[in-house]
mmCIF file of C-alpha atoms in Angstrom:
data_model
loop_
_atom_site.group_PDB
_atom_site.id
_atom_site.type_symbol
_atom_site.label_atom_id
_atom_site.label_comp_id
_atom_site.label_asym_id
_atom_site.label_seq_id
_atom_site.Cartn_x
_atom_site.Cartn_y
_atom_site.Cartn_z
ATOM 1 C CA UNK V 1 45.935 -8.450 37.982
ATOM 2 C CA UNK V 2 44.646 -5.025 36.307
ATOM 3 C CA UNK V 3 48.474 -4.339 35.493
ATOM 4 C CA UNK V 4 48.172 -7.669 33.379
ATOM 5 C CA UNK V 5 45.110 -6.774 32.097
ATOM 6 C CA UNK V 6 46.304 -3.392 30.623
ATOM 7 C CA UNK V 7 49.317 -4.928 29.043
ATOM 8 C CA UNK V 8 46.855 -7.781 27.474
ATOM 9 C CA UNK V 9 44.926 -5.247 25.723
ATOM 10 C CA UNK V 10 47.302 -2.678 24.812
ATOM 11 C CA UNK V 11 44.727 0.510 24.660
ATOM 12 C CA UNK V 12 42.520 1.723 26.081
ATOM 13 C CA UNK V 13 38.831 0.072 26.484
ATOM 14 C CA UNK V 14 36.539 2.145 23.457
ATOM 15 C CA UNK V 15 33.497 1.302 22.046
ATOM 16 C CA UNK V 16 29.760 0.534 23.610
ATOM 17 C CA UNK V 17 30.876 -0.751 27.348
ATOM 18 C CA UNK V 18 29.148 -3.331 29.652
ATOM 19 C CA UNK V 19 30.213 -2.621 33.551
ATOM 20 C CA UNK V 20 28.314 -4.918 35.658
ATOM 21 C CA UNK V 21 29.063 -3.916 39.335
ATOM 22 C CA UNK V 22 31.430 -0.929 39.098
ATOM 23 C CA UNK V 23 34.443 -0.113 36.943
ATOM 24 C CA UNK V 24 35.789 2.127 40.408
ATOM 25 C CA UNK V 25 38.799 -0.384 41.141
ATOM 26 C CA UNK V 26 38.690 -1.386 37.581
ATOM 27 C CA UNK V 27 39.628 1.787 35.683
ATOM 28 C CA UNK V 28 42.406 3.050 38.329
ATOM 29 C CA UNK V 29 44.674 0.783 36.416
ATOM 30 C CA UNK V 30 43.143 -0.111 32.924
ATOM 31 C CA UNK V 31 42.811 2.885 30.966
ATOM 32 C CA UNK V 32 38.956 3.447 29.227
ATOM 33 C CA UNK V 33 38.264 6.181 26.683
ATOM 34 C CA UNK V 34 36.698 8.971 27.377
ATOM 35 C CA UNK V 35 34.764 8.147 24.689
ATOM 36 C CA UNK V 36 33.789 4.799 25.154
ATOM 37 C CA UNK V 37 29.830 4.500 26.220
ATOM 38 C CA UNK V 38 29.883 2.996 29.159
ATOM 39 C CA UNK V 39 26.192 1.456 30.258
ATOM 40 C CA UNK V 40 26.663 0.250 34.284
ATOM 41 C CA UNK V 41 24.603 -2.204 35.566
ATOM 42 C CA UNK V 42 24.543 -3.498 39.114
ATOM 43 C CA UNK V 43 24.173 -7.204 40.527
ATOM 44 C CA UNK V 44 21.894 -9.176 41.746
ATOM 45 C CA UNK V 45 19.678 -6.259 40.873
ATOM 46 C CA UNK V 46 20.124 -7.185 36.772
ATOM 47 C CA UNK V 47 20.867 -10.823 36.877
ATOM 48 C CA UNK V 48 23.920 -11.299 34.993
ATOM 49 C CA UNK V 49 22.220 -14.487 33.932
ATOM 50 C CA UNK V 50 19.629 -13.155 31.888
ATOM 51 C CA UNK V 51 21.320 -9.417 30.611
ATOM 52 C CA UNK V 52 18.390 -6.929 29.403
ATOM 53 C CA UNK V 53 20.298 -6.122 26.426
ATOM 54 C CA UNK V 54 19.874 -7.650 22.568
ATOM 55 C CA UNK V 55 22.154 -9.910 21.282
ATOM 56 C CA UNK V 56 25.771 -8.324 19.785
ATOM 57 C CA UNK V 57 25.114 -5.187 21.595
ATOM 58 C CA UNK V 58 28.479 -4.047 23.348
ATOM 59 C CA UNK V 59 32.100 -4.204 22.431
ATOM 60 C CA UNK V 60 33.579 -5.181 25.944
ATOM 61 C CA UNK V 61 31.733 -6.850 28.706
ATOM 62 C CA UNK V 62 33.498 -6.269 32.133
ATOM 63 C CA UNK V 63 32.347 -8.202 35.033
ATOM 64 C CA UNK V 64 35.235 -7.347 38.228
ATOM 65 C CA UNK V 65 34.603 -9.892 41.211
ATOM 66 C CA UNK V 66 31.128 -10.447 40.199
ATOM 67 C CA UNK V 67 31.434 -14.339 39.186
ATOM 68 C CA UNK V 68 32.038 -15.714 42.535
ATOM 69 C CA UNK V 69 28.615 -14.108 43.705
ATOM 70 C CA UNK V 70 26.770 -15.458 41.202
ATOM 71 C CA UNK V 71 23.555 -17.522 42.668
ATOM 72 C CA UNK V 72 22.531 -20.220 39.985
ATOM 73 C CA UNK V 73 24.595 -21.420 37.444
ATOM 74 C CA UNK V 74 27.542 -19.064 36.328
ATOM 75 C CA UNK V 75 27.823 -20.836 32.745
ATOM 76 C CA UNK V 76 24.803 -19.388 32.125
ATOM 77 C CA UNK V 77 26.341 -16.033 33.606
ATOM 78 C CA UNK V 78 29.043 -16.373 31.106
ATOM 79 C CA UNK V 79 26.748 -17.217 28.024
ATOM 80 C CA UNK V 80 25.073 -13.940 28.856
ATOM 81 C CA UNK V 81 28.758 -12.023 28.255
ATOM 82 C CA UNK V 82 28.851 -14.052 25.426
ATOM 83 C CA UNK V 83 25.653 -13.656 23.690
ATOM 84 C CA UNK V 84 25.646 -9.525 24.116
ATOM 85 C CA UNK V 85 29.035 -9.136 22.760
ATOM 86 C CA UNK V 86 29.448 -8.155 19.000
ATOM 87 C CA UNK V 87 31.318 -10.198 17.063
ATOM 88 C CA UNK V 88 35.127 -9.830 18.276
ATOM 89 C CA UNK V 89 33.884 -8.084 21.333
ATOM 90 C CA UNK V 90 35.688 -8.881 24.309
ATOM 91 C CA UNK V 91 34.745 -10.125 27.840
ATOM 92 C CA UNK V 92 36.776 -9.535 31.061
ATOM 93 C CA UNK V 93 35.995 -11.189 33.806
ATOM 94 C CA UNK V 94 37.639 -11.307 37.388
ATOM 95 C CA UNK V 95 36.850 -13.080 40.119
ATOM 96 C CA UNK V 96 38.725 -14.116 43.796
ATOM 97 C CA UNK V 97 39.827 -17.520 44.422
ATOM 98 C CA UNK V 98 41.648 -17.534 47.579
ATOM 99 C CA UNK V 99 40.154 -15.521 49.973
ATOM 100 C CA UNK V 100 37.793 -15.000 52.544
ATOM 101 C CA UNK V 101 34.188 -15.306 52.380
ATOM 102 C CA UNK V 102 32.485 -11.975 51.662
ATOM 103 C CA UNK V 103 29.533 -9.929 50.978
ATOM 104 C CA UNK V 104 28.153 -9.600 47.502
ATOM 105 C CA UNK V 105 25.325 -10.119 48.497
ATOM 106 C CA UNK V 106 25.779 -13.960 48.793
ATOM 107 C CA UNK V 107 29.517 -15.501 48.308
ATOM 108 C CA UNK V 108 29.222 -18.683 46.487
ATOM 109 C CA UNK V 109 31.955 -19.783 43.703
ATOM 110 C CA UNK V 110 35.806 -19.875 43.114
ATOM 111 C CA UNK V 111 36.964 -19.996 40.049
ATOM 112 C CA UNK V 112 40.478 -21.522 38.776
ATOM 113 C CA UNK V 113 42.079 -20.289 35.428
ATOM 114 C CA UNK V 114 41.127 -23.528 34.050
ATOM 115 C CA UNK V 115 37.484 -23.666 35.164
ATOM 116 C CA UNK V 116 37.716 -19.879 34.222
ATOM 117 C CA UNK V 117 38.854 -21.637 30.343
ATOM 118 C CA UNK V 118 35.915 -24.100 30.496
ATOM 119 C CA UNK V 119 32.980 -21.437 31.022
ATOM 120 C CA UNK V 120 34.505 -19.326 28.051
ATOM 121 C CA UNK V 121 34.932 -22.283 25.566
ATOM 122 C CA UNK V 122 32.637 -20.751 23.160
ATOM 123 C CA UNK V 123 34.654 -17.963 22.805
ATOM 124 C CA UNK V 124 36.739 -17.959 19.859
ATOM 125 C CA UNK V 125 39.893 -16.458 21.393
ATOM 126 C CA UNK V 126 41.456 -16.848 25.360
ATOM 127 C CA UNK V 127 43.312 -13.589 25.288
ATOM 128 C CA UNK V 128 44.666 -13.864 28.482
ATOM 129 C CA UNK V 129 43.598 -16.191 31.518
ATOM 130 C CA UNK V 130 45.490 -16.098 34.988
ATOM 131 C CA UNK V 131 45.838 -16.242 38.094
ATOM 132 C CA UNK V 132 48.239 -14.369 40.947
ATOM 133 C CA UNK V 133 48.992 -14.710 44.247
ATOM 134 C CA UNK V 134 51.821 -15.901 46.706
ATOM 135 C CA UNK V 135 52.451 -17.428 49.750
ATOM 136 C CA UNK V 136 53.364 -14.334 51.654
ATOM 137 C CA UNK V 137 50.319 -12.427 50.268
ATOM 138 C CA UNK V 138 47.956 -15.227 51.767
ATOM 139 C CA UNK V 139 49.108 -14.786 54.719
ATOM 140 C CA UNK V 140 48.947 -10.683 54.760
ATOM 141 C CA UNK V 141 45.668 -11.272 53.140
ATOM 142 C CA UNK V 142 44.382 -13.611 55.896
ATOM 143 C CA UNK V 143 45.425 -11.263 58.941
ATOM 144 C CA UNK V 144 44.479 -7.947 57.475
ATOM 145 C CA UNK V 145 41.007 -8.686 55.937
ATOM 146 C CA UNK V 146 41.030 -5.183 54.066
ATOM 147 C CA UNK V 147 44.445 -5.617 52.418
ATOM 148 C CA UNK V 148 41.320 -5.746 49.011
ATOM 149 C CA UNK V 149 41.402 -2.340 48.701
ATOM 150 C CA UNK V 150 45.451 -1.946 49.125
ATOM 151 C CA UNK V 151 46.699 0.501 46.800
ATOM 152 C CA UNK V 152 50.121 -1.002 45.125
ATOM 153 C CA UNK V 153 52.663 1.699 45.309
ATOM 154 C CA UNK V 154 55.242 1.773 42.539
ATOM 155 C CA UNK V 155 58.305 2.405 44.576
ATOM 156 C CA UNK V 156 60.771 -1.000 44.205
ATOM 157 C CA UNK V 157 61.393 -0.863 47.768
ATOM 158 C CA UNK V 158 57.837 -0.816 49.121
ATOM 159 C CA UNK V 159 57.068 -4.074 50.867
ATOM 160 C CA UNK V 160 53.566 -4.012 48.663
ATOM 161 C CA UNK V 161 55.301 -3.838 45.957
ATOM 162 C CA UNK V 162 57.509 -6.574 46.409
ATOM 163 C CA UNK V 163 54.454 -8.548 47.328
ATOM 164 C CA UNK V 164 52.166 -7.604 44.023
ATOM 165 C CA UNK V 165 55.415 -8.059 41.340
ATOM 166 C CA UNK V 166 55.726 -11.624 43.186
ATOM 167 C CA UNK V 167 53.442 -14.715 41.731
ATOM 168 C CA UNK V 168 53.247 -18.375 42.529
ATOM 169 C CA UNK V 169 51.126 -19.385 40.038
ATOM 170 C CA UNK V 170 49.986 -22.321 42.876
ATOM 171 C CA UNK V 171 48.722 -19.579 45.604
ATOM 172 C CA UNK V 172 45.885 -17.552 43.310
ATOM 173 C CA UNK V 173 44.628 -14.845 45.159
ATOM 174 C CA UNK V 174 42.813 -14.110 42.049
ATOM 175 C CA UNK V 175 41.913 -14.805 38.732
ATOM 176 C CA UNK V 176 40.659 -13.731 35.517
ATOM 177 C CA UNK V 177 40.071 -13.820 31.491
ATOM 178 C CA UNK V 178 39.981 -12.040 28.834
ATOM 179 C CA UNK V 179 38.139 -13.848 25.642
ATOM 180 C CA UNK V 180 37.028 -12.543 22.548
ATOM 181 C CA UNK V 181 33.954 -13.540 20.788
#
């Protein structure tokens, strides 16, 4: 997924930066300037459905598996991204959609590319909107409950990496968007 990401936006992240709930697993694989201002907020302690930031404030808006915790309506959640963007600002947002429940604090949503689509329709631009997964990974996934925090190695013959370069577009693990406002 972050791999995708980087390639989507083609350099690194600049500008003023919105991180709600960590850029730690994040930035290991998307590249952000050391330059870029990067303001980090944490949920549920700001709600991401009512950001206490003015309107066009921030050039990217980076939620990472923060949707699916959302408690209320995550539309709303979205509109927030949306409304403290500057013009042509750009919103990331990645969520799980196969996989266990977990802590966060509550786990309440999954989120299909497509619904991912709907809740960014006021957007003027999908960048990119995905999803990966396989059948093999759901199953690793399943009996190893940390495999989360598996670092991909890049070695072709690594059984992980076999695993992340495969994607069945039918079995999301996860899923995300980029749009541009």
């Amino acid at each position: 997924m972050y791999k995708r990401i980087k390639q989507a936006l083609g350099k690194p992240i600049s500008g003023k930066v919105l991180s709600i709930s960590s850029l730690r697993t994040f930035r290991r694989a998307v590249p952000i300037s050391d330059k870029a201002e990067i303001t980090e907020v944490d949920y549920p302690k700001v709600n991401m459905q009512k950001l206490p930031f003015p309107d066009n404030t921030f050039d990217f808006v980076i939620s990472d598996q923060v949707l699916e915790h959302i408690e209320g309506d995550a539309q709303k959640a979205i509109d927030e991204s949306y409304r403290v963007l500057k013009p042509g600002g750009i919103a990331i947002h990645t969520t799980v959609f196969m996989n266990l429940i977990h802590w966060g604090p509550k786990d309440m949503w999954r989120f299909s590319p497509d619904a991912l689509k709907y809740l960014c329709r006021r957007f003027s631009e999908i960048i990119q909107c995905e999803g990966w997964g396989n059948r093999l990974a759901h199953i690793i996934f399943l009996i190893y409950n940390k495999s989360r925090d598996w670092q991909i190695p890049e070695r072709k013959l690594s059984i992980l990496h076999f695993l992340a370069t495969r994607n069945n577009e039918k079995y999301p693990l996860l899923t995300w968007i980029i749009a541009k406002k």
